[in-house]
Coordinates of C-alpha atoms and ligand atoms in Angstrom, one line a residue:
X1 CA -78.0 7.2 31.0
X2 CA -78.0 10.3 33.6
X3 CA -77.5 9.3 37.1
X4 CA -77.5 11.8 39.6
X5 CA -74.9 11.6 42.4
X6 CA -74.4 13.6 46.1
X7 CA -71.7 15.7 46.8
X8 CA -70.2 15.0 50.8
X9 CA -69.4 17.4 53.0
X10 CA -66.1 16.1 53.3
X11 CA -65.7 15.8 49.4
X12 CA -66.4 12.3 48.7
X13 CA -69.7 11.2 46.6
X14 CA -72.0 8.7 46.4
X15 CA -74.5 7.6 43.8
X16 CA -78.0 8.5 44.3
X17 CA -79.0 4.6 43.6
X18 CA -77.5 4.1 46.7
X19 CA -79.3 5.1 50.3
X20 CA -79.0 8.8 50.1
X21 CA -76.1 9.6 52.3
X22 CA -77.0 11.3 55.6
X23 CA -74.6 14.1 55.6
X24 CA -75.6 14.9 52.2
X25 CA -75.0 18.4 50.8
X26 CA -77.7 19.9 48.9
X27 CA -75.6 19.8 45.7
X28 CA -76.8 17.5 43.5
X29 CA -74.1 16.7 40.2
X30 CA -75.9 14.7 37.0
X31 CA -73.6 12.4 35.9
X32 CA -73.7 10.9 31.8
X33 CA -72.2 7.4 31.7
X34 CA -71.5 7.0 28.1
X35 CA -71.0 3.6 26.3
X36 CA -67.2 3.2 27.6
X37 CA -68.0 3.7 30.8
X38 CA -66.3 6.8 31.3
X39 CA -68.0 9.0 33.5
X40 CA -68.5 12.8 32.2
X41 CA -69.5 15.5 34.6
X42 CA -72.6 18.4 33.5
X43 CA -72.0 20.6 36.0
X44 CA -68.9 23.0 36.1
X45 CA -69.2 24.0 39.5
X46 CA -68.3 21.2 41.7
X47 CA -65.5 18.7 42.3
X48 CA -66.7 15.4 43.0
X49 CA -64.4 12.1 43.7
X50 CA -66.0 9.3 41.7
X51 CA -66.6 5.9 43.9
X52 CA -67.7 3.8 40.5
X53 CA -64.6 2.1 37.6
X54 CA -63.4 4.0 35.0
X55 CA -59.9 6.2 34.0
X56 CA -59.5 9.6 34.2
X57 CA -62.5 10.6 35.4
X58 CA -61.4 12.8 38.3
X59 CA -59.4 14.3 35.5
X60 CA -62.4 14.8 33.5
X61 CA -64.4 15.8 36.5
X62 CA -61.7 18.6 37.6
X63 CA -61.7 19.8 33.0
X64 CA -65.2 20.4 33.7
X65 CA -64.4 23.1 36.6
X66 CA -63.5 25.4 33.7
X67 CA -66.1 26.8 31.7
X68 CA -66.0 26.8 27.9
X69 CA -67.6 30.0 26.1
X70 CA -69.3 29.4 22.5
X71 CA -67.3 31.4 19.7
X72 CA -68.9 33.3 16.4
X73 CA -67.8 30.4 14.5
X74 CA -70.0 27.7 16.7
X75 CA -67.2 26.5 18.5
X76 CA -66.2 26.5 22.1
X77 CA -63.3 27.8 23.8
X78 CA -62.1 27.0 28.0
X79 CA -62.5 30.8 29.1
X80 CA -58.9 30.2 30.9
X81 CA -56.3 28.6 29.5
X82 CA -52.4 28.7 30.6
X83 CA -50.2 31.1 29.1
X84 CA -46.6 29.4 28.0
X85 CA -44.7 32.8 26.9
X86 CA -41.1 32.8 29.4
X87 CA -41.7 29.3 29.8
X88 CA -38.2 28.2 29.8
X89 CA -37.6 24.8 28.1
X90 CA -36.6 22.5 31.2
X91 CA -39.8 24.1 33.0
X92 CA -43.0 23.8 30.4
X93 CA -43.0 20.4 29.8
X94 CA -43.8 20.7 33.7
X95 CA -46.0 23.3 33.5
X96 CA -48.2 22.0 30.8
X97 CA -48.3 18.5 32.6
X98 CA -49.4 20.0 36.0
X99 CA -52.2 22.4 33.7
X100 CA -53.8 19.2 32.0
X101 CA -53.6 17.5 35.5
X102 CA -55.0 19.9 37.0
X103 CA -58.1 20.6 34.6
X104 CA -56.6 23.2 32.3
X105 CA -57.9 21.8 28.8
X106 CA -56.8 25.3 27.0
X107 CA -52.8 26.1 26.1
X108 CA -51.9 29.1 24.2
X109 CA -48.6 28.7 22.5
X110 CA -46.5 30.9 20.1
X111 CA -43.4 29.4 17.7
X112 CA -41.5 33.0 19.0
X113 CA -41.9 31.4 22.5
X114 CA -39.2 28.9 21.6
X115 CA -40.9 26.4 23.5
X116 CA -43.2 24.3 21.3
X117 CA -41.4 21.6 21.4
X118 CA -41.3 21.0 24.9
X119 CA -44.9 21.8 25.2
X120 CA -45.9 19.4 22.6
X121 CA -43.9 16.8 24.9
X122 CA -46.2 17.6 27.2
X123 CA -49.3 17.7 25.6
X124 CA -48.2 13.6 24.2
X125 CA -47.0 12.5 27.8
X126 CA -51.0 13.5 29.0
X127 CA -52.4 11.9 26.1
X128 CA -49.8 8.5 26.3
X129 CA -51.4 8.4 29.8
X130 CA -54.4 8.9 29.3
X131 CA -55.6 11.7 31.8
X132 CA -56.4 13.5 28.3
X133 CA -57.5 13.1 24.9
X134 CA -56.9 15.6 21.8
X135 CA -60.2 16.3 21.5
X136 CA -60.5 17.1 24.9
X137 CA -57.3 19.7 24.4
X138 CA -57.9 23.4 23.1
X139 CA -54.4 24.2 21.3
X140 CA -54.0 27.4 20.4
X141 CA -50.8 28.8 18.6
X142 CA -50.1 31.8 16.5
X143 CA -48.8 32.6 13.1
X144 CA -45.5 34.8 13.3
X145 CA -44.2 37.5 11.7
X146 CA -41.9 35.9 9.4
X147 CA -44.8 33.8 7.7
X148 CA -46.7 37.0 6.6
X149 CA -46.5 35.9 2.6
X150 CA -49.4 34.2 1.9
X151 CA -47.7 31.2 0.6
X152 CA -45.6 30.9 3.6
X153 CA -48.4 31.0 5.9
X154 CA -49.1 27.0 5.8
X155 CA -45.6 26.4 6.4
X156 CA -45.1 28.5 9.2
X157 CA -48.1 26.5 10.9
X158 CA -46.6 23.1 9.4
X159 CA -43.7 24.0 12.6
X160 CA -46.0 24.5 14.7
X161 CA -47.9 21.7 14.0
X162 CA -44.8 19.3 13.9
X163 CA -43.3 20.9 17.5
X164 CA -46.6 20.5 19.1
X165 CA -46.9 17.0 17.7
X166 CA -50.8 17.4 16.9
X167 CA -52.5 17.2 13.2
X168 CA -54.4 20.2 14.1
X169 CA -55.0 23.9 16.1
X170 CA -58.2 24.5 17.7
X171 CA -57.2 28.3 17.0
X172 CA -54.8 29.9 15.3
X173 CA -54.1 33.5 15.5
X174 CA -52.2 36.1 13.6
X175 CA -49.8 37.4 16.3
X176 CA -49.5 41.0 14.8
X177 CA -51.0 42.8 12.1
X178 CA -47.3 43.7 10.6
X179 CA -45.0 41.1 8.7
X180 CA -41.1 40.7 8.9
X181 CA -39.0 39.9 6.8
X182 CA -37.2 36.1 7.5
X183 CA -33.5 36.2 8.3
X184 CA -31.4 33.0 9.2
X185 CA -34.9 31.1 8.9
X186 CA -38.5 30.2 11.1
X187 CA -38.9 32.9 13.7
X188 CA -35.3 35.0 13.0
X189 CA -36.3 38.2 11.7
X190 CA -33.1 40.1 13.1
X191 CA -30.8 40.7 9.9
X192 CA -26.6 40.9 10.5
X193 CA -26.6 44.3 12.1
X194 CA -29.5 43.3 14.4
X195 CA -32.5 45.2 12.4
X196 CA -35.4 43.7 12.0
X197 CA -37.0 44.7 8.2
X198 CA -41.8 45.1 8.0
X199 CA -42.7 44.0 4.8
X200 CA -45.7 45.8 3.3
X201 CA -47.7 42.8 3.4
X202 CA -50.9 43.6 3.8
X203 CA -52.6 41.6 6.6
X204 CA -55.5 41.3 4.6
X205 CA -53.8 39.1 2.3
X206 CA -52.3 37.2 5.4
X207 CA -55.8 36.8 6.9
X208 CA -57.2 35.3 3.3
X209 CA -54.5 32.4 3.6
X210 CA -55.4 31.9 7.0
X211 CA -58.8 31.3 5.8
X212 CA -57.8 28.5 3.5
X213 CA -56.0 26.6 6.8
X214 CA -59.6 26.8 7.9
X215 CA -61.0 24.8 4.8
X216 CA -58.1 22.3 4.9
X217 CA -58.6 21.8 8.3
X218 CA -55.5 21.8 9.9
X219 CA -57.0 24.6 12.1
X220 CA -60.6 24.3 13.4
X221 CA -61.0 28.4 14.5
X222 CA -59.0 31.8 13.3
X223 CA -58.3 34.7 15.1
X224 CA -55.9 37.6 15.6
X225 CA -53.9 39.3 18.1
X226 CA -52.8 43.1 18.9
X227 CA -55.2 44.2 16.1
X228 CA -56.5 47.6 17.0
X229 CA -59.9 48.7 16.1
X230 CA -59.5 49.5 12.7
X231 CA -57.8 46.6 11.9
X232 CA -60.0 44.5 13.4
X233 CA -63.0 46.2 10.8
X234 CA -60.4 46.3 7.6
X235 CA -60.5 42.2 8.7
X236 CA -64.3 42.7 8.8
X237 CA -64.9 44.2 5.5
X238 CA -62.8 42.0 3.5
X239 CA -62.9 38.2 4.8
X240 CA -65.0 35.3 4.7
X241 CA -64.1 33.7 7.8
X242 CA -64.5 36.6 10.8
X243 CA -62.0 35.9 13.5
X244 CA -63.5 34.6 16.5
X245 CA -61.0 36.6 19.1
X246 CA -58.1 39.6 19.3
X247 CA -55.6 38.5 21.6
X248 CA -54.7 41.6 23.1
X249 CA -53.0 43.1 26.4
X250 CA -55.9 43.6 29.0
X251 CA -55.3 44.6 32.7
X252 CA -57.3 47.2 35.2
X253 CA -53.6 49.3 34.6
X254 CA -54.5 49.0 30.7
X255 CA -58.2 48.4 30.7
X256 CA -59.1 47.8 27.0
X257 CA -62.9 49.4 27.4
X258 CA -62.9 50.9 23.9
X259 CA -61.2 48.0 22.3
X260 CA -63.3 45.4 24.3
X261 CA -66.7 47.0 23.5
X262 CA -65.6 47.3 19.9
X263 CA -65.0 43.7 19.7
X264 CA -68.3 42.1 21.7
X265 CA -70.2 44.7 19.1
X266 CA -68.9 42.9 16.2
X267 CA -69.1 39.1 18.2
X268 CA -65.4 38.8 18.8
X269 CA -64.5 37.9 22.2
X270 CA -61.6 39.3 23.5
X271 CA -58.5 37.1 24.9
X272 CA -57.3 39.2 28.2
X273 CA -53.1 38.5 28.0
X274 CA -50.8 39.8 31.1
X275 CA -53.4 39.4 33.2
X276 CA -51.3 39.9 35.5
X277 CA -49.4 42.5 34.1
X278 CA -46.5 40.6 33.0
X279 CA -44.4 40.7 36.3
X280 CA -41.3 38.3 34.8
X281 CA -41.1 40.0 31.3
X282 CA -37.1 41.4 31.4
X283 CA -37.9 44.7 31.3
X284 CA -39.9 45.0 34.2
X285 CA -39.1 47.7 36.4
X286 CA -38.3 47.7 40.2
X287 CA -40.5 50.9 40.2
X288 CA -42.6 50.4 38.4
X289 CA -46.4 49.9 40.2
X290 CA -46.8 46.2 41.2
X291 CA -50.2 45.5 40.0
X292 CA -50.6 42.2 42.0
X293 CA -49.4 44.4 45.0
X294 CA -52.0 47.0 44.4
X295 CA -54.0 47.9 47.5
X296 CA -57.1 48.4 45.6
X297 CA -56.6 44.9 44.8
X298 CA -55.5 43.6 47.9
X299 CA -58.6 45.0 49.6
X300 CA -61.0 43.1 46.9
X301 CA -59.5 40.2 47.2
X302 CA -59.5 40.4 51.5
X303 CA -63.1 41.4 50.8
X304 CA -64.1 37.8 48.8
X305 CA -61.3 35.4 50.6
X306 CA -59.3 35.6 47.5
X307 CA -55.8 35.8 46.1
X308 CA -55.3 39.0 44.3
X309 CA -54.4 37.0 41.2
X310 CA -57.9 35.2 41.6
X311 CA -59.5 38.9 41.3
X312 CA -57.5 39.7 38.0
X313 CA -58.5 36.3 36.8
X314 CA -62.3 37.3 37.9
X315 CA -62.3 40.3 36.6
X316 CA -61.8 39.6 33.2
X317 CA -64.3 36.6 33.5
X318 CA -66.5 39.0 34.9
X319 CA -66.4 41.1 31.5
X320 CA -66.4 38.3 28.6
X321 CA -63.2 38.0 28.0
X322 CA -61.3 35.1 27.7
X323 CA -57.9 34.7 29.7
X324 CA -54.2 33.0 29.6
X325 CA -52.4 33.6 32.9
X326 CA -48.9 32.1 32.4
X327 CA -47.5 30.2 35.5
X328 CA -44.5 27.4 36.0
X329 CA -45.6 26.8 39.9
X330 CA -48.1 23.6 39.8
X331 CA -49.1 25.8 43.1
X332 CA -50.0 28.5 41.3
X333 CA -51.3 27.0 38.3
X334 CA -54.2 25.5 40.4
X335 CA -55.0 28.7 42.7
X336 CA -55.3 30.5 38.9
X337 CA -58.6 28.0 38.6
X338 CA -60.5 28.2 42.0
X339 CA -62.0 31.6 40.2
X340 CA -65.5 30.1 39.0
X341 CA -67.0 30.0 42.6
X342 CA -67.4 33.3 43.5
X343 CA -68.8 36.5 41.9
X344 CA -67.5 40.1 42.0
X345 CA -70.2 42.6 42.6
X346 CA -70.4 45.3 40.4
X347 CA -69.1 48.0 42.6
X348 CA -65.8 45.9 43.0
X349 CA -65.4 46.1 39.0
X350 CA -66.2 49.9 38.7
X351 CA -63.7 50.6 41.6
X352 CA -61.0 48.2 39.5
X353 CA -61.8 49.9 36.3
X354 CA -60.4 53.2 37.7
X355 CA -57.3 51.8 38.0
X356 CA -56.4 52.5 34.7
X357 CA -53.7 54.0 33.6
X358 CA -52.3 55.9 30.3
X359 CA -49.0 54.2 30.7
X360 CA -50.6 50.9 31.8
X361 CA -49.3 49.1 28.7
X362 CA -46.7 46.8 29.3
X363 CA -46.3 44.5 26.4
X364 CA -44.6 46.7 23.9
X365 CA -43.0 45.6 20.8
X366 CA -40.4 47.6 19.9
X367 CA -37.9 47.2 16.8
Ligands
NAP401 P1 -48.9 37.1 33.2 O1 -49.7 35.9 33.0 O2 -49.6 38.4 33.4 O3 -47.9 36.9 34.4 C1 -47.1 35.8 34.5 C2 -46.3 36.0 35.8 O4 -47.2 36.0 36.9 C3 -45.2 35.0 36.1 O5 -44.1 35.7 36.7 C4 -45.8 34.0 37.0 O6 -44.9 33.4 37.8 C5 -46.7 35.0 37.8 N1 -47.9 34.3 38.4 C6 -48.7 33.4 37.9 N2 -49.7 33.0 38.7 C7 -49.5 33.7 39.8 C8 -50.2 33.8 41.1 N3 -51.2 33.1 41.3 N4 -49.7 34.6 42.0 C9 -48.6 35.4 41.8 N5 -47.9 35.4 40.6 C10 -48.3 34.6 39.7 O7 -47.9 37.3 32.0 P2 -47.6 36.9 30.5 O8 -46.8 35.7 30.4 O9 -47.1 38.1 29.8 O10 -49.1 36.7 29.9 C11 -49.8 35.4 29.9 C12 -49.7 34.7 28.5 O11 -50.3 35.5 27.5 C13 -48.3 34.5 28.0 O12 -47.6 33.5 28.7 C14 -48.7 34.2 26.5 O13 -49.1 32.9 26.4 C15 -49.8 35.2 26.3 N6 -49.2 36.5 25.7 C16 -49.5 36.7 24.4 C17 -49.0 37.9 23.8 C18 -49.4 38.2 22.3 O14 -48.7 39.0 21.7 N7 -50.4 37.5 21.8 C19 -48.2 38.7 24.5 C20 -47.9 38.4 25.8 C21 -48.5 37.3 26.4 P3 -44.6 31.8 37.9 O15 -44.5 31.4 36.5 O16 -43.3 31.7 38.6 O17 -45.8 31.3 38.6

């Protein structure tokens, strides 16, 4: 059953069975009720307050404000989702509550993020209450380094998997292209005089036993992460499962254009990470350009009412990508998501696209 309903000035709604409110907006929301009598909204524009019976439907209502994107694979992905890297344990569990709250359906986590644990706490406190289900959720965690050897590839997700208390990843990406060899055990790749050793695994192999978590199911989509062009086309040539994204660093200081166009050629959408530039990572300098201080950016987001952080959001929405902004503040968790009611016009991105820079890149890994 659809039943259409009218969004109030003042927020509130009513259902169109009703006598059509007089101060009536034009909006008009279409409404499913299913066979539980849980309330699912179509549109993914609008908050609406429901009047009728039913749980977590304001939740559900406020998950629908985020769009979801279709991937190569046929699946769908939340085009923002909340970044968990610096996270400290004490704080995510926080963070991840106040992102499902909120509406944020997509979490990308990482086992080198030494925080799975707490996020999986999380992600079981917002199902036990029922503001969320797992279906509803789009987990996303990444294979490290240390799992490179194809037969150590299901363990290292069997951690992740365990921490984050769920039977299965929505997606599962391979977080570099270059394996490590393990140390003192799971992420430690540092040996006793503090190197770290590659191995000469070839990713390629890698990739084919992420393939087979794929069949098994315990991962529903595959994709990489800091996989530079040719990588991404040795992936090409030799799998049978393409990934559906490369994570990769994507800012207007570090732009991405080549790599970006490369990827929508081939289907691949990319995932935009440091949106905003990465402003807590510990080796952030104090002069270093401030990119959500930029005046460029400053005068965009004056221009459209915005936050700056709502134009880097925008801006990558504006160009396919998917994007993880990582935040602790419930504050600015939900200013991240009021990005999907305005649209930048064209000349705002070409202006932002100059902004980049040849030593825009912040996220470096060095050994
Ligand atoms: P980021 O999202 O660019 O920036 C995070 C910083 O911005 C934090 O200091 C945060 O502070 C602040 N912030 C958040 N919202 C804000 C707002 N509205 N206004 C002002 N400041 C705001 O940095 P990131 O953590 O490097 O990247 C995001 C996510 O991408 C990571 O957390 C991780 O999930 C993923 N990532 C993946 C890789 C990879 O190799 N695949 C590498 C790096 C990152 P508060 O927390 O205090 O709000």
């Amino acid at each position: 059953m659809t039943l259409p309903i009218f969004l109030l000035h003042n927020g509130s709604s009513a259902l169109s069975s009703s006598a059509a409110p007089e101060k009536a907006s034009r909006h008009l929301v279409y409404i499913k009720a299913n066979s539980t009598s849980c309330l699912t909204v179509r549109s993914e524009k609008l908050r609406v307050k429901l009047l009728t019976h039913g749980q977590n439907r304001i939740e559900e209502m406020a998950a629908a404000e985020i769009p979801s994107v279709k991937l190569m694979d046929g699946t769908s992905i939340p085009v923002l989702g909340l970044g968990t890297w610096k996270s400290k344990p004490g704080e995510v569990k926080a963070a991840v509550e106040a992102a499902i709250s909120a509406g944020y359906r997509h979490i990308d986590c990482s086992p080198v993020y030494e925080n799975e644990a707490e996020v999986g706490d999380a992600i079981a406190a917002k199902i036990k209450d029922g503001t969320v289900t797992r279906e509803k959720l789009y987990i996303v965690s990444k294979l490290w380094q240390t799992y490179h050897e194809p037969d150590d590839v299901e363990a290292g997700l069997k951690v992740t998997l365990k921490d984050l208390q769920v039977e299965y990843l929505d997606l599962y990406l391979m977080h570099f292209p270059i394996g490590f060899k393990q140390q003192s055990g799971h992420t430690s790749a540092r040996d006793a005089n503090n190197q770290i050793i590659t191995t000469d695994r070839d990713y390629v192999d890698t990739w084919k036993a992420m393939e087979k978590l794929v069949e098994k199911k315990l991962v529903r989509s595959i994709g990489v992460s800091n996989f530079n062009e040719k990588q991404i086309d040795r992936i090409l040539e030799n799998c049978t499962i393409k990934p559906v994204t490369n994570q990769v660093e994507c800012h207007p200081y570090f732009n991405q254009k080549s790599l970006s166009d490369h990827c929508a050629n081939k289907g691949i959408i990319l995932t935009a990470y440091s949106p905003f530039a990465s402003p807590d990572r510990s080796w952030a300098s104090p002069d270093e350009p401030k990119l959500l201080e930029d005046p460029a950016l400053v005068a965009v987001a004056k221009k459209y009412n915005k936050t700056v952080a709502n134009i880097l959001l925008r801006y990558q929405i504006e160009r396919g990508h998917i994007t993880i902004p990582k935040s602790v503040s419930p504050d600015r968790i939900t200013q991240n998501k009021h990005i999907f009611d305005f649209k930048m016009e064209p000349s705002d991105i070409s202006h932002i696209e100059k902004l980049n820079r040849p030593d825009g890149r912040v996220v470096l890994m060095s050994l």
